[in-house]
Amino acid sequence: MSKLTIVSSVSAIALGLAIVSAQAGAASIVNNDAVAHTVQINDGSTTSEVEIGAGDEVTVCEQGCTLTVNDQSLDVKGDDKLEIVDGALKAAE
């Protein structure tokens, strides 16, 4: 096995681990309602919005943030699992 093959293999493994680690540390939201909801995401320096369709799941806030849905705000950490039920954001059960 050549040095180039070994370096390429190690680089591919490192990249794969980085992607899994980033996804594992991010908060997720599942919309359990029959309608889409807009979620405001404030990470302390910027605010953005994402629309989550009925039944969809999105990943947000790797470092933690404040999420707002229908005038209800919730501070979350990077590994929190959340859901929207009847228009309200809450911790997933």
Coordinates of N, CA and C in Angstrom, one line a residue:
M1 N 0.9 -1.2 0.0 CA 0.0 0.0 0.0 C 0.9 1.2 0.0
S2 N 0.7 2.2 -0.9 CA 1.5 3.4 -1.0 C 1.2 4.4 0.1
K3 N 2.1 5.3 0.3 CA 1.9 6.4 1.2 C 0.6 7.2 0.8
L4 N 0.4 7.5 -0.4 CA -0.7 8.3 -0.9 C -2.0 7.6 -0.6
T5 N -2.1 6.3 -0.7 CA -3.3 5.6 -0.4 C -3.6 5.7 1.1
I6 N -2.6 5.5 1.9 CA -2.8 5.6 3.4 C -3.2 7.0 3.8
V7 N -2.6 8.0 3.3 CA -3.0 9.4 3.6 C -4.4 9.7 3.1
S8 N -4.8 9.2 2.0 CA -6.1 9.4 1.4 C -7.1 8.7 2.3
S9 N -6.8 7.5 2.7 CA -7.8 6.7 3.6 C -7.9 7.4 4.9
V10 N -6.8 7.8 5.5 CA -6.9 8.5 6.8 C -7.7 9.8 6.7
S11 N -7.5 10.6 5.6 CA -8.2 11.8 5.4 C -9.7 11.6 5.3
A12 N -10.1 10.5 4.5 CA -11.5 10.2 4.4 C -12.1 9.8 5.7
I13 N -11.4 9.0 6.5 CA -11.9 8.6 7.8 C -12.1 9.9 8.7
A14 N -11.1 10.8 8.7 CA -11.2 12.0 9.5 C -12.4 12.8 9.1
L15 N -12.6 13.0 7.8 CA -13.7 13.8 7.3 C -15.0 13.2 7.7
G16 N -15.2 11.8 7.6 CA -16.4 11.2 8.0 C -16.7 11.4 9.5
L17 N -15.7 11.3 10.3 CA -15.9 11.5 11.7 C -16.3 12.9 12.0
A18 N -15.7 13.9 11.3 CA -16.1 15.3 11.5 C -17.5 15.5 11.2
I19 N -18.0 14.9 10.1 CA -19.4 15.1 9.7 C -20.3 14.5 10.8
V20 N -20.0 13.3 11.2 CA -20.8 12.6 12.2 C -20.8 13.4 13.5
S21 N -19.7 13.9 13.9 CA -19.6 14.7 15.2 C -20.4 15.9 15.1
A22 N -20.4 16.6 14.0 CA -21.1 17.9 13.8 C -22.6 17.6 13.9
Q23 N -23.1 16.5 13.3 CA -24.5 16.2 13.3 C -24.9 15.7 14.7
A24 N -24.0 15.0 15.3 CA -24.4 14.4 16.6 C -24.6 15.5 17.7
G25 N -23.9 16.7 17.5 CA -23.9 17.7 18.5 C -24.9 18.8 18.2
A26 N -25.8 18.6 17.2 CA -26.7 19.7 16.9 C -28.1 19.3 17.4
A27 N -28.9 20.4 17.7 CA -30.3 20.2 18.2 C -31.1 19.8 17.0
S28 N -32.2 19.1 17.2 CA -33.1 18.7 16.1 C -34.5 19.0 16.5
I29 N -35.3 19.3 15.5 CA -36.7 19.7 15.7 C -37.6 18.8 14.8
V30 N -38.6 18.1 15.3 CA -39.5 17.4 14.5 C -40.9 18.1 14.6
N31 N -41.5 18.4 13.4 CA -42.8 19.1 13.4 C -43.8 18.0 13.3
N32 N -44.5 17.8 14.4 CA -45.5 16.7 14.5 C -46.9 17.3 14.1
D33 N -47.0 18.5 13.7 CA -48.3 19.1 13.3 C -48.6 18.8 11.9
A34 N -49.8 19.0 11.5 CA -50.3 18.8 10.1 C -50.0 20.0 9.2
V35 N -49.5 21.1 9.8 CA -49.1 22.4 9.0 C -47.7 22.7 9.3
A36 N -47.1 23.5 8.3 CA -45.7 24.0 8.5 C -45.6 25.1 9.5
H37 N -44.5 25.2 10.1 CA -44.2 26.2 11.1 C -42.9 26.9 10.8
T38 N -42.8 28.2 11.1 CA -41.6 28.9 10.9 C -40.9 29.0 12.3
V39 N -39.6 28.7 12.3 CA -38.8 28.7 13.5 C -37.8 29.8 13.4
Q40 N -37.8 30.7 14.4 CA -36.7 31.7 14.4 C -35.5 31.2 15.2
I41 N -34.3 31.3 14.7 CA -33.1 30.8 15.4 C -32.2 32.0 15.7
N42 N -31.9 32.2 17.0 CA -31.1 33.3 17.4 C -29.9 32.7 18.1
D43 N -28.7 32.8 17.5 CA -27.5 32.2 18.1 C -26.7 33.2 19.0
G44 N -27.3 34.4 19.2 CA -26.6 35.4 20.0 C -26.0 36.5 19.2
S45 N -25.6 36.2 17.9 CA -25.1 37.2 17.1 C -25.9 37.4 15.8
T46 N -26.6 36.3 15.4 CA -27.5 36.4 14.2 C -28.8 35.8 14.5
T47 N -29.8 36.2 13.7 CA -31.1 35.6 13.8 C -31.5 35.2 12.3
S48 N -32.0 33.9 12.2 CA -32.4 33.4 10.9 C -33.7 32.7 11.1
E49 N -34.4 32.3 10.0 CA -35.6 31.6 10.1 C -35.5 30.4 9.2
V50 N -36.2 29.3 9.6 CA -36.3 28.1 8.8 C -37.8 27.6 8.9
E51 N -38.3 27.2 7.8 CA -39.7 26.7 7.8 C -39.6 25.2 7.8
I52 N -40.3 24.6 8.8 CA -40.4 23.1 8.9 C -41.7 22.6 8.5
G53 N -41.7 21.8 7.4 CA -43.0 21.3 6.9 C -43.6 20.3 7.8
A54 N -44.9 20.0 7.6 CA -45.6 19.0 8.4 C -44.8 17.7 8.4
G55 N -44.5 17.1 9.5 CA -43.8 15.8 9.6 C -42.3 15.9 9.3
D56 N -41.8 17.0 9.0 CA -40.4 17.1 8.7 C -39.5 17.3 10.0
E57 N -38.2 17.0 9.8 CA -37.2 17.2 10.9 C -36.1 18.0 10.3
V58 N -35.6 19.0 11.1 CA -34.5 19.8 10.8 C -33.5 19.8 11.9
T59 N -32.2 20.0 11.6 CA -31.1 20.1 12.5 C -30.7 21.6 12.6
V60 N -30.6 22.1 13.8 CA -30.2 23.5 14.1 C -29.2 23.6 15.2
C61 N -28.6 24.7 15.4 CA -27.9 25.1 16.6 C -26.9 24.1 17.1
E62 N -25.7 24.0 16.5 CA -24.7 23.1 17.0 C -24.2 23.6 18.4
Q63 N -24.1 24.9 18.6 CA -23.5 25.4 19.8 C -24.6 25.9 20.8
G64 N -25.8 25.7 20.5 CA -26.9 26.2 21.4 C -27.4 27.5 20.8
C65 N -28.7 27.8 21.1 CA -29.3 29.0 20.6 C -30.7 29.2 21.3
T66 N -31.4 30.2 20.9 CA -32.8 30.4 21.3 C -33.7 30.2 20.1
L67 N -34.7 29.4 20.2 CA -35.6 29.1 19.2 C -37.0 29.7 19.5
T68 N -37.6 30.3 18.5 CA -39.0 30.9 18.7 C -39.9 30.3 17.7
V69 N -41.1 29.8 18.2 CA -42.2 29.3 17.4 C -43.4 29.9 17.9
N70 N -44.2 30.6 17.1 CA -45.5 31.2 17.5 C -45.4 32.0 18.8
D71 N -44.4 32.9 18.9 CA -44.1 33.8 20.0 C -43.7 33.0 21.3
Q72 N -43.4 31.8 21.2 CA -42.9 31.0 22.4 C -41.4 30.7 22.1
S73 N -40.5 31.2 23.1 CA -39.1 31.0 22.9 C -38.6 29.9 23.9
L74 N -37.5 29.3 23.4 CA -36.9 28.2 24.2 C -35.4 28.2 24.0
D75 N -34.6 28.2 25.0 CA -33.2 28.1 24.9 C -32.8 26.6 24.8
V76 N -32.0 26.3 23.8 CA -31.6 24.9 23.6 C -30.1 24.8 23.5
K77 N -29.6 23.6 23.9 CA -28.2 23.2 23.7 C -28.1 22.4 22.4
G78 N -26.8 22.2 22.1 CA -26.6 21.5 20.8 C -27.1 20.1 20.7
D79 N -27.4 19.4 21.7 CA -27.8 18.0 21.6 C -29.3 17.8 22.0
D80 N -30.0 18.9 22.1 CA -31.5 18.7 22.5 C -32.3 18.2 21.3
K81 N -33.3 17.4 21.7 CA -34.3 16.9 20.7 C -35.6 17.5 21.1
L82 N -36.2 18.2 20.1 CA -37.4 19.0 20.3 C -38.5 18.5 19.3
E83 N -39.7 18.9 19.6 CA -40.8 18.7 18.7 C -41.8 19.8 18.8
I84 N -42.5 20.0 17.7 CA -43.6 21.0 17.6 C -44.9 20.2 17.7
V85 N -45.7 20.4 18.7 CA -47.0 19.8 18.8 C -48.1 20.8 19.1
D86 N -49.1 20.9 18.3 CA -50.2 21.9 18.5 C -49.6 23.3 18.5
G87 N -48.6 23.5 17.6 CA -48.0 24.8 17.5 C -47.0 25.2 18.6
A88 N -46.8 24.3 19.5 CA -45.9 24.7 20.7 C -44.6 23.8 20.6
L89 N -43.5 24.5 20.9 CA -42.2 23.9 20.9 C -41.9 23.3 22.2
K90 N -41.5 22.0 22.3 CA -41.2 21.3 23.6 C -40.2 20.3 23.4
A91 N -39.6 19.8 24.5 CA -38.7 18.7 24.5 C -39.4 17.5 24.0
A92 N -38.7 16.7 23.1 CA -39.2 15.5 22.6 C -39.3 14.4 23.7
E93 N -40.3 13.6 23.7 CA -40.4 12.6 24.8 C -39.9 11.3 24.3

